[in-house]
Amino acid sequence: ECVQHGEFMHDTAKIDRLRDCYQKYNLNPKETILVDDRIYNQYAAIESGAHPVRMRCEFTTD
């Protein structure tokens, strides 16, 4: 599920949406691993109670 940030990068919209998703899908944040390639999303994952993993990948248009 796509979880977007709010108007400002420092707001809590992404953290709040992650917590909503945990409830929606009956997930325990302490047992949840979130994978994202953006470093600024790691904070939201940690603050929401999950364990973040930063995946680095390269996209090509070939």
XYZ file of C-alpha atoms in Angstrom:
62
model
C 0.000 0.000 0.000
C 1.326 3.435 -0.916
C 1.738 5.672 2.123
C 2.299 9.302 1.199
C 3.707 12.077 3.303
C 1.810 15.247 4.036
C 2.343 18.731 2.691
C 5.488 19.187 4.756
C 8.212 16.566 5.072
C 8.437 17.095 8.844
C 4.766 16.417 9.589
C 3.416 13.148 10.977
C 1.159 12.185 8.048
C 3.341 9.276 6.909
C 3.740 7.954 10.456
C -0.008 8.211 11.032
C -0.785 6.453 7.728
C 1.630 3.643 8.552
C -0.115 3.142 11.888
C -3.481 3.123 10.085
C -2.167 0.384 7.780
C -1.022 -1.707 10.742
C -4.562 -1.590 12.106
C -6.200 -2.122 8.705
C -4.156 -5.262 8.008
C -3.966 -6.400 11.646
C -0.165 -6.114 11.766
C 2.019 -5.858 14.829
C 4.525 -3.053 14.106
C 7.196 -4.803 16.193
C 6.915 -7.770 13.815
C 6.799 -5.649 10.649
C 9.674 -4.933 8.278
C 9.230 -1.979 5.943
C 11.405 -1.832 2.834
C 12.008 1.522 1.153
C 14.757 3.098 -0.932
C 14.361 6.618 0.458
C 16.416 7.533 3.500
C 13.845 10.042 4.758
C 11.214 7.295 5.037
C 13.343 5.406 7.550
C 12.371 7.908 10.260
C 8.651 7.310 9.668
C 9.145 3.549 9.825
C 11.067 3.756 13.095
C 8.645 6.236 14.670
C 5.665 4.073 13.686
C 7.200 1.109 15.516
C 8.374 -0.984 12.551
C 11.824 -2.171 11.502
C 13.050 -0.404 8.348
C 15.325 -1.837 5.686
C 16.723 0.494 3.064
C 16.764 -1.229 -0.313
C 18.988 0.347 -2.922
C 18.272 -0.437 -6.537
C 18.956 0.957 -9.971
C 16.201 1.499 -12.482
C 16.900 1.403 -16.196
C 14.766 2.314 -19.177
C 16.298 -0.223 -21.582
